[in-house]
């Protein structure tokens, strides 16, 4: 039977005490402490995957995993935050607030819940979308023996990432970018930029030439905690595309496939296929959701990326260009950094309590529908 659309109540989790206030952490270290405290209070088992790099204040960078419920349950929910580091501010809020609100309410006996906090902790800590090697983690899950081509990016690469962020070189780059937007339109240019590219390591949306450490850890987490399950639901938390505070549930599956049909029945009309060109997101090369069928052979997998809107696409792009310049040509600890980092955070994690509250509420609803679907008898 069809399950209720997003926004319907759930029958088993209860309301619980709402965590107050619904605000995002000021930095990665604070977000990590809140997540660990919430997971511990909820009775979750914790697993830690440290990375060798450090944050801007010398803090440890760790991918933390909290497992709630019976580890050997036949079904599971995986919730991942921080695939794009700066987007972890909102994702971490969703995970931690949910754990705080439901600390006294365990999942059903036949469902395990796996929360992966900050799969890209470097980007989270340094307020970047990418990792320590300028790699976009969600373009890094490709066949590295047969890297995708993106000729559209070649035409725009120089304009996107000028060596100077002021003066004639910046002005020339902006003019070239504006000309491309005018002649080709925002949609085609956005697709060329964001689809993923593998030739320009100092550019935007670079997918790398080998699996990153976060790639390897995510593979390990998924095979260790989800391998051998019968059914798995996956929620990957993102921000930066779409109308302010509205969420779209993006799937790489296409209409007519069983996984797509399940997504529609679980979550309703907010599900959109980027592979089929129906989403605010362009089709992507190297997104990790596409690897799940390989990693979880024989497991029924139903997956979506939750994408919350912030500001307009041009403002987001400008923030990404500035941050790219800062780390490739500037000084990420210098006098230009605070304004550029504030701009980037505003593009992906607005300092607005109403935005944060809306994101949290929609996450609670989507996760509730997910658990309802997994605990409803099939047939």
CSV table of C-alpha atoms in Angstrom, one decimal:
chain,number,residue,atom,x,y,z
A,1,UNK,CA,0.0,0.0,0.0
A,2,UNK,CA,1.1,3.6,-0.5
A,3,UNK,CA,2.5,5.3,2.5
A,4,UNK,CA,1.6,8.9,3.6
A,5,UNK,CA,3.3,11.8,1.9
A,6,UNK,CA,5.9,13.9,3.7
A,7,UNK,CA,4.2,15.8,6.5
A,8,UNK,CA,2.0,13.0,7.8
A,9,UNK,CA,2.4,11.9,11.4
A,10,UNK,CA,4.2,8.7,12.5
A,11,UNK,CA,2.7,6.1,14.7
A,12,UNK,CA,5.7,4.9,16.7
A,13,UNK,CA,8.3,7.5,17.5
A,14,UNK,CA,6.1,9.7,19.7
A,15,UNK,CA,6.5,13.5,20.0
A,16,UNK,CA,9.2,13.6,22.6
A,17,UNK,CA,10.6,16.8,24.1
A,18,UNK,CA,11.6,19.2,21.3
A,19,UNK,CA,15.2,20.2,21.5
A,20,UNK,CA,15.7,23.9,22.1
A,21,UNK,CA,16.7,26.0,20.5
A,22,UNK,CA,16.7,24.8,16.9
A,23,UNK,CA,19.9,26.4,15.9
A,24,UNK,CA,23.0,25.3,14.0
A,25,UNK,CA,26.4,25.0,15.7
A,26,UNK,CA,28.9,27.9,15.2
A,27,UNK,CA,31.6,25.5,14.1
A,28,UNK,CA,32.5,21.8,13.4
A,29,UNK,CA,33.9,21.1,16.9
A,30,UNK,CA,30.8,22.3,18.6
A,31,UNK,CA,28.6,20.3,16.2
A,32,UNK,CA,30.6,17.2,16.8
A,33,UNK,CA,30.3,17.5,20.6
A,34,UNK,CA,26.6,17.9,20.4
A,35,UNK,CA,26.3,14.9,18.1
A,36,UNK,CA,28.4,12.6,20.3
A,37,UNK,CA,26.5,13.8,23.5
A,38,UNK,CA,23.1,13.2,21.8
A,39,UNK,CA,24.1,9.8,20.5
A,40,UNK,CA,25.5,8.8,23.9
A,41,UNK,CA,22.3,9.9,25.7
A,42,UNK,CA,20.2,7.9,23.2
A,43,UNK,CA,22.1,4.8,24.0
A,44,UNK,CA,23.8,4.5,20.6
A,45,UNK,CA,27.1,2.7,20.0
A,46,UNK,CA,29.7,5.0,18.7
A,47,UNK,CA,32.5,4.4,16.1
A,48,UNK,CA,35.1,6.9,15.2
A,49,UNK,CA,37.2,7.2,12.0
A,50,UNK,CA,39.9,9.9,12.5
A,51,UNK,CA,41.5,11.6,9.5
A,52,UNK,CA,45.1,12.9,9.5
A,53,UNK,CA,44.3,16.5,8.8
A,54,UNK,CA,43.4,19.2,11.3
A,55,UNK,CA,40.8,21.9,11.5
A,56,UNK,CA,41.7,25.6,11.5
A,57,UNK,CA,42.1,25.7,15.3
A,58,UNK,CA,44.1,22.4,15.3
A,59,UNK,CA,41.1,20.3,16.2
A,60,UNK,CA,40.8,16.6,15.4
A,61,UNK,CA,38.8,15.8,12.2
A,62,UNK,CA,36.8,12.6,12.7
A,63,UNK,CA,34.0,10.8,10.9
A,64,UNK,CA,31.7,9.7,13.7
A,65,UNK,CA,29.1,6.9,13.4
A,66,UNK,CA,26.3,6.3,15.8
A,67,UNK,CA,24.3,3.1,15.6
A,68,UNK,CA,20.9,3.0,17.4
A,69,UNK,CA,18.9,-0.2,17.7
A,70,UNK,CA,19.8,-3.8,17.1
A,71,UNK,CA,22.9,-4.0,14.9
A,72,UNK,CA,21.7,-7.3,13.5
A,73,UNK,CA,18.2,-6.0,12.5
A,74,UNK,CA,17.2,-7.1,9.0
A,75,UNK,CA,16.4,-3.5,8.0
A,76,UNK,CA,18.2,-0.2,8.5
A,77,UNK,CA,18.2,3.5,7.9
A,78,UNK,CA,21.4,5.3,7.1
A,79,UNK,CA,21.5,9.1,7.6
A,80,UNK,CA,24.7,10.9,6.3
A,81,UNK,CA,25.6,14.5,6.9
A,82,UNK,CA,28.5,16.7,5.6
A,83,UNK,CA,29.1,15.0,2.2
A,84,UNK,CA,29.7,18.6,1.2
A,85,UNK,CA,31.5,19.9,4.3
A,86,UNK,CA,29.8,23.3,4.8
A,87,UNK,CA,26.4,21.6,4.3
A,88,UNK,CA,27.1,19.7,7.5
A,89,UNK,CA,26.0,22.5,9.7
A,90,UNK,CA,22.3,21.8,8.7
A,91,UNK,CA,22.8,18.0,8.5
A,92,UNK,CA,24.4,17.8,11.9
A,93,UNK,CA,21.6,19.9,13.4
A,94,UNK,CA,19.1,17.4,11.9
A,95,UNK,CA,20.9,14.4,13.3
A,96,UNK,CA,21.7,15.7,16.7
A,97,UNK,CA,18.2,17.3,17.3
A,98,UNK,CA,16.5,14.1,16.3
A,99,UNK,CA,18.7,12.0,18.6
A,100,UNK,CA,18.0,14.4,21.5
A,101,UNK,CA,14.2,14.4,20.8
A,102,UNK,CA,14.0,10.6,20.7
A,103,UNK,CA,16.7,9.6,23.3
A,104,UNK,CA,14.1,7.6,25.3
A,105,UNK,CA,12.4,6.1,22.2
A,106,UNK,CA,14.3,3.2,20.6
A,107,UNK,CA,13.6,2.3,17.0
A,108,UNK,CA,11.5,-0.9,16.4
A,109,UNK,CA,13.3,-4.1,17.1
A,110,UNK,CA,13.7,-5.0,13.5
A,111,UNK,CA,15.2,-1.6,12.4
A,112,UNK,CA,18.8,-0.3,13.0
A,113,UNK,CA,19.6,3.4,12.6
A,114,UNK,CA,23.1,4.4,11.4
A,115,UNK,CA,23.9,8.1,11.7
A,116,UNK,CA,27.2,9.1,9.9
A,117,UNK,CA,28.2,12.6,11.1
A,118,UNK,CA,30.5,14.7,8.9
A,119,UNK,CA,31.7,12.3,6.2
A,120,UNK,CA,33.8,15.3,5.0
A,121,UNK,CA,35.0,16.7,8.3
A,122,UNK,CA,37.7,18.8,6.7
A,123,UNK,CA,35.2,20.7,4.6
A,124,UNK,CA,32.9,21.1,7.7
A,125,UNK,CA,35.7,22.4,9.9
A,126,UNK,CA,37.2,24.8,7.3
A,127,UNK,CA,33.8,25.9,6.0
A,128,UNK,CA,34.4,24.4,2.5
A,129,UNK,CA,32.2,22.4,0.2
A,130,UNK,CA,35.2,20.2,-0.8
A,131,UNK,CA,37.8,18.2,1.1
A,132,UNK,CA,41.5,18.7,1.9
A,133,UNK,CA,42.4,18.0,-1.7
A,134,UNK,CA,39.8,20.3,-3.3
A,135,UNK,CA,37.8,17.2,-4.2
A,136,UNK,CA,34.0,17.3,-4.3
A,137,UNK,CA,33.2,14.1,-2.4
A,138,UNK,CA,30.0,13.6,-4.3
A,139,UNK,CA,31.9,13.5,-7.6
A,140,UNK,CA,34.5,11.0,-6.3
A,141,UNK,CA,32.6,7.8,-6.7
A,142,UNK,CA,33.5,7.0,-10.3
A,143,UNK,CA,35.4,4.4,-12.3
A,144,UNK,CA,38.9,5.9,-12.2
A,145,UNK,CA,40.0,3.8,-15.1
A,146,UNK,CA,37.4,5.5,-17.3
A,147,UNK,CA,36.9,9.0,-16.0
A,148,UNK,CA,33.8,10.9,-17.3
A,149,UNK,CA,34.3,13.7,-19.8
A,150,UNK,CA,32.8,17.2,-19.3
A,151,UNK,CA,33.5,19.3,-22.3
A,152,UNK,CA,31.1,21.9,-21.2
A,153,UNK,CA,33.3,22.6,-18.1
A,154,UNK,CA,36.3,23.1,-20.4
A,155,UNK,CA,34.7,26.2,-22.0
A,156,UNK,CA,34.0,27.8,-18.6
A,157,UNK,CA,36.9,26.6,-16.5
A,158,UNK,CA,39.1,29.7,-16.7
A,159,UNK,CA,36.2,32.1,-16.0
A,160,UNK,CA,35.0,30.1,-13.0
A,161,UNK,CA,38.4,30.1,-11.2
A,162,UNK,CA,40.5,33.2,-11.9
A,163,UNK,CA,43.9,33.5,-10.3
A,164,UNK,CA,42.9,36.9,-8.9
A,165,UNK,CA,39.8,37.9,-7.0
A,166,UNK,CA,40.1,41.6,-7.7
A,167,UNK,CA,41.3,43.8,-10.5
A,168,UNK,CA,41.2,43.3,-14.3
A,169,UNK,CA,41.6,39.5,-14.2
A,170,UNK,CA,38.5,39.1,-12.0
A,171,UNK,CA,36.6,41.6,-14.1
A,172,UNK,CA,37.5,39.7,-17.3
A,173,UNK,CA,36.5,36.4,-15.7
A,174,UNK,CA,33.1,37.8,-14.5
A,175,UNK,CA,32.4,39.2,-18.0
A,176,UNK,CA,33.2,35.9,-19.7
A,177,UNK,CA,30.9,34.1,-17.2
A,178,UNK,CA,28.1,36.6,-17.7
A,179,UNK,CA,28.4,36.2,-21.5
A,180,UNK,CA,28.1,32.4,-21.2
A,181,UNK,CA,25.1,32.7,-19.0
A,182,UNK,CA,23.5,35.2,-21.4
A,183,UNK,CA,24.1,33.1,-24.5
A,184,UNK,CA,23.6,29.6,-23.2
A,185,UNK,CA,21.2,30.1,-20.3
A,186,UNK,CA,21.5,29.3,-16.6
A,187,UNK,CA,20.4,25.7,-16.9
A,188,UNK,CA,23.1,24.5,-19.4
A,189,UNK,CA,25.8,26.5,-17.7
A,190,UNK,CA,24.8,25.1,-14.3
A,191,UNK,CA,24.8,21.6,-15.6
A,192,UNK,CA,28.3,22.1,-17.1
A,193,UNK,CA,29.6,23.5,-13.9
A,194,UNK,CA,28.1,21.1,-11.4
A,195,UNK,CA,28.0,17.7,-13.3
A,196,UNK,CA,31.6,17.0,-12.2
A,197,UNK,CA,35.0,17.4,-13.8
A,198,UNK,CA,38.3,15.5,-13.6
A,199,UNK,CA,40.8,17.7,-15.5
A,200,UNK,CA,41.1,20.8,-13.3
A,201,UNK,CA,42.3,19.9,-9.7
A,202,UNK,CA,42.2,23.6,-8.8
A,203,UNK,CA,38.7,24.2,-10.2
A,204,UNK,CA,35.2,23.7,-9.0
A,205,UNK,CA,33.3,20.4,-8.7
A,206,UNK,CA,36.6,18.4,-9.1
A,207,UNK,CA,36.1,14.7,-8.7
A,208,UNK,CA,39.7,13.6,-8.1
A,209,UNK,CA,41.7,10.9,-9.7
A,210,UNK,CA,41.5,8.3,-6.9
A,211,UNK,CA,39.2,7.4,-4.0
A,212,UNK,CA,39.5,9.9,-1.2
A,213,UNK,CA,39.9,8.9,2.4
A,214,UNK,CA,36.2,9.8,3.1
A,215,UNK,CA,35.2,7.7,0.1
A,216,UNK,CA,37.1,4.7,1.6
A,217,UNK,CA,35.6,5.3,5.1
A,218,UNK,CA,32.1,5.6,3.7
A,219,UNK,CA,32.5,2.3,1.8
A,220,UNK,CA,33.8,0.7,5.0
A,221,UNK,CA,30.9,2.0,7.1
A,222,UNK,CA,28.2,0.9,4.6
A,223,UNK,CA,29.6,-2.6,4.2
A,224,UNK,CA,30.2,-3.1,7.9
A,225,UNK,CA,26.9,-1.8,9.2
A,226,UNK,CA,24.5,-2.4,6.2
A,227,UNK,CA,26.0,-5.5,4.5
A,228,UNK,CA,23.7,-8.5,4.7
A,229,UNK,CA,20.5,-6.5,5.5
A,230,UNK,CA,17.3,-7.2,3.7
A,231,UNK,CA,16.1,-3.6,3.3
A,232,UNK,CA,18.0,-0.3,3.6
A,233,UNK,CA,16.8,3.3,3.4
A,234,UNK,CA,19.4,6.0,2.8
A,235,UNK,CA,19.0,9.8,3.5
A,236,UNK,CA,21.9,12.0,2.4
A,237,UNK,CA,21.5,15.6,3.7
A,238,UNK,CA,22.4,18.6,1.5
A,239,UNK,CA,21.7,22.3,1.1
A,240,UNK,CA,22.2,25.0,-1.5
A,241,UNK,CA,19.7,24.3,-4.3
A,242,UNK,CA,16.1,25.3,-4.6
A,243,UNK,CA,13.7,27.8,-2.9
A,244,UNK,CA,14.5,29.0,0.6
A,245,UNK,CA,14.0,26.3,3.3
A,246,UNK,CA,12.0,24.0,0.9
A,247,UNK,CA,13.3,20.4,0.5
A,248,UNK,CA,13.4,18.3,-2.6
A,249,UNK,CA,14.1,14.6,-2.3
A,250,UNK,CA,16.5,13.7,-5.1
A,251,UNK,CA,17.0,10.2,-6.4
A,252,UNK,CA,19.3,8.9,-9.1
A,253,UNK,CA,16.7,6.3,-9.9
A,254,UNK,CA,14.5,6.9,-12.9
A,255,UNK,CA,10.7,6.5,-13.2
A,256,UNK,CA,9.6,3.0,-13.8
A,257,UNK,CA,12.2,1.3,-11.7
A,258,UNK,CA,11.3,-0.5,-8.4
A,259,UNK,CA,13.5,1.8,-6.3
A,260,UNK,CA,11.9,4.9,-7.8
A,261,UNK,CA,8.4,3.6,-7.3
A,262,UNK,CA,9.2,2.8,-3.7
A,263,UNK,CA,10.6,6.3,-3.1
A,264,UNK,CA,7.4,7.8,-4.5
A,265,UNK,CA,5.2,5.6,-2.3
A,266,UNK,CA,7.2,6.4,0.8
A,267,UNK,CA,7.7,10.1,0.4
A,268,UNK,CA,5.3,11.3,-2.2
A,269,UNK,CA,5.6,14.1,-4.8
A,270,UNK,CA,8.7,15.7,-3.4
A,271,UNK,CA,10.8,13.0,-4.9
A,272,UNK,CA,12.5,14.0,-8.1
A,273,UNK,CA,15.0,12.1,-10.4
A,274,UNK,CA,18.1,14.2,-11.3
A,275,UNK,CA,19.1,11.4,-13.7
A,276,UNK,CA,15.8,11.9,-15.6
A,277,UNK,CA,16.3,15.7,-15.6
A,278,UNK,CA,13.3,16.4,-13.2
A,279,UNK,CA,15.2,17.8,-10.3
A,280,UNK,CA,16.8,21.1,-9.1
A,281,UNK,CA,20.0,19.1,-9.3
A,282,UNK,CA,21.7,18.3,-12.7
A,283,UNK,CA,22.7,14.8,-13.5
A,284,UNK,CA,25.9,14.1,-11.7
A,285,UNK,CA,29.1,12.0,-12.2
A,286,UNK,CA,30.4,10.2,-9.2
A,287,UNK,CA,27.7,10.7,-6.6
A,288,UNK,CA,27.9,8.1,-3.9
A,289,UNK,CA,24.3,7.0,-3.9
A,290,UNK,CA,24.9,5.4,-7.3
A,291,UNK,CA,27.4,3.0,-5.7
A,292,UNK,CA,25.0,1.5,-3.2
A,293,UNK,CA,23.7,-1.3,-5.4
A,294,UNK,CA,27.4,-2.4,-6.0
A,295,UNK,CA,28.3,-2.2,-2.3
A,296,UNK,CA,25.0,-3.8,-1.0
A,297,UNK,CA,24.5,-6.5,-3.6
A,298,UNK,CA,21.2,-8.3,-2.9
A,299,UNK,CA,19.9,-5.7,-0.5
A,300,UNK,CA,16.7,-3.7,-1.3
A,301,UNK,CA,18.0,-0.1,-1.3
A,302,UNK,CA,15.8,3.0,-1.4
A,303,UNK,CA,17.8,6.2,-1.3
A,304,UNK,CA,17.3,10.0,-1.6
A,305,UNK,CA,19.4,13.1,-1.1
A,306,UNK,CA,17.4,15.7,0.8
A,307,UNK,CA,18.2,19.1,-0.7
A,308,UNK,CA,17.1,22.3,1.1
A,309,UNK,CA,17.1,25.6,-0.7
A,310,UNK,CA,18.9,28.7,0.5
A,311,UNK,CA,19.7,31.6,-1.8
A,312,UNK,CA,19.7,31.9,-5.6
A,313,UNK,CA,22.0,29.8,-7.8
A,314,UNK,CA,24.2,32.8,-8.9
A,315,UNK,CA,24.8,33.8,-5.3
A,316,UNK,CA,25.8,30.2,-4.4
A,317,UNK,CA,28.1,30.1,-7.4
A,318,UNK,CA,29.8,33.3,-6.5
A,319,UNK,CA,30.4,32.1,-2.9
A,320,UNK,CA,32.0,28.9,-4.3
A,321,UNK,CA,34.2,30.8,-6.7
A,322,UNK,CA,35.4,33.1,-3.9
A,323,UNK,CA,36.2,30.2,-1.6
A,324,UNK,CA,38.0,28.3,-4.4
A,325,UNK,CA,40.2,31.4,-5.0
A,326,UNK,CA,40.9,31.8,-1.3
A,327,UNK,CA,42.2,28.2,-0.9
A,328,UNK,CA,44.0,27.9,-4.3
A,329,UNK,CA,45.5,31.4,-4.7
A,330,UNK,CA,44.9,33.2,-1.4
A,331,UNK,CA,45.4,32.6,2.3
A,332,UNK,CA,42.5,30.7,4.1
A,333,UNK,CA,43.8,32.2,7.4
A,334,UNK,CA,44.4,35.7,6.0
A,335,UNK,CA,42.4,38.9,6.2
A,336,UNK,CA,40.2,38.0,3.2
A,337,UNK,CA,39.0,34.7,4.8
A,338,UNK,CA,36.3,35.9,7.3
A,339,UNK,CA,34.2,37.7,4.7
A,340,UNK,CA,34.5,34.9,2.1
A,341,UNK,CA,33.7,32.2,4.7
A,342,UNK,CA,30.7,34.2,5.9
A,343,UNK,CA,29.5,34.4,2.4
A,344,UNK,CA,29.9,30.7,1.8
A,345,UNK,CA,28.2,29.8,5.0
A,346,UNK,CA,25.3,32.1,4.2
A,347,UNK,CA,24.9,30.3,0.9
A,348,UNK,CA,24.7,26.8,2.5
A,349,UNK,CA,23.8,27.3,6.1
A,350,UNK,CA,21.9,30.6,6.6
A,351,UNK,CA,22.2,32.2,10.0
A,352,UNK,CA,18.4,32.3,10.3
A,353,UNK,CA,16.5,30.5,13.1
A,354,UNK,CA,13.4,30.2,10.9
A,355,UNK,CA,15.4,28.5,8.2
A,356,UNK,CA,17.0,26.1,10.7
A,357,UNK,CA,13.7,25.3,12.3
A,358,UNK,CA,12.1,24.6,8.9
A,359,UNK,CA,15.0,22.3,7.9
A,360,UNK,CA,14.7,20.4,11.2
A,361,UNK,CA,11.0,19.9,10.9
A,362,UNK,CA,11.1,18.6,7.3
A,363,UNK,CA,13.8,16.2,8.3
A,364,UNK,CA,11.8,14.8,11.2
A,365,UNK,CA,8.9,14.3,8.8
A,366,UNK,CA,10.9,12.6,6.1
A,367,UNK,CA,12.6,10.3,8.6
A,368,UNK,CA,9.3,9.5,10.2
A,369,UNK,CA,7.9,8.5,6.9
A,370,UNK,CA,10.9,6.4,6.2
A,371,UNK,CA,10.6,4.5,9.4
A,372,UNK,CA,6.8,4.0,8.8
A,373,UNK,CA,7.5,2.6,5.4
A,374,UNK,CA,10.2,0.2,6.7
A,375,UNK,CA,7.9,-1.1,9.5
A,376,UNK,CA,4.7,-1.4,7.5
A,377,UNK,CA,4.2,-5.0,6.3
A,378,UNK,CA,4.9,-5.4,2.6
A,379,UNK,CA,2.3,-6.7,0.1
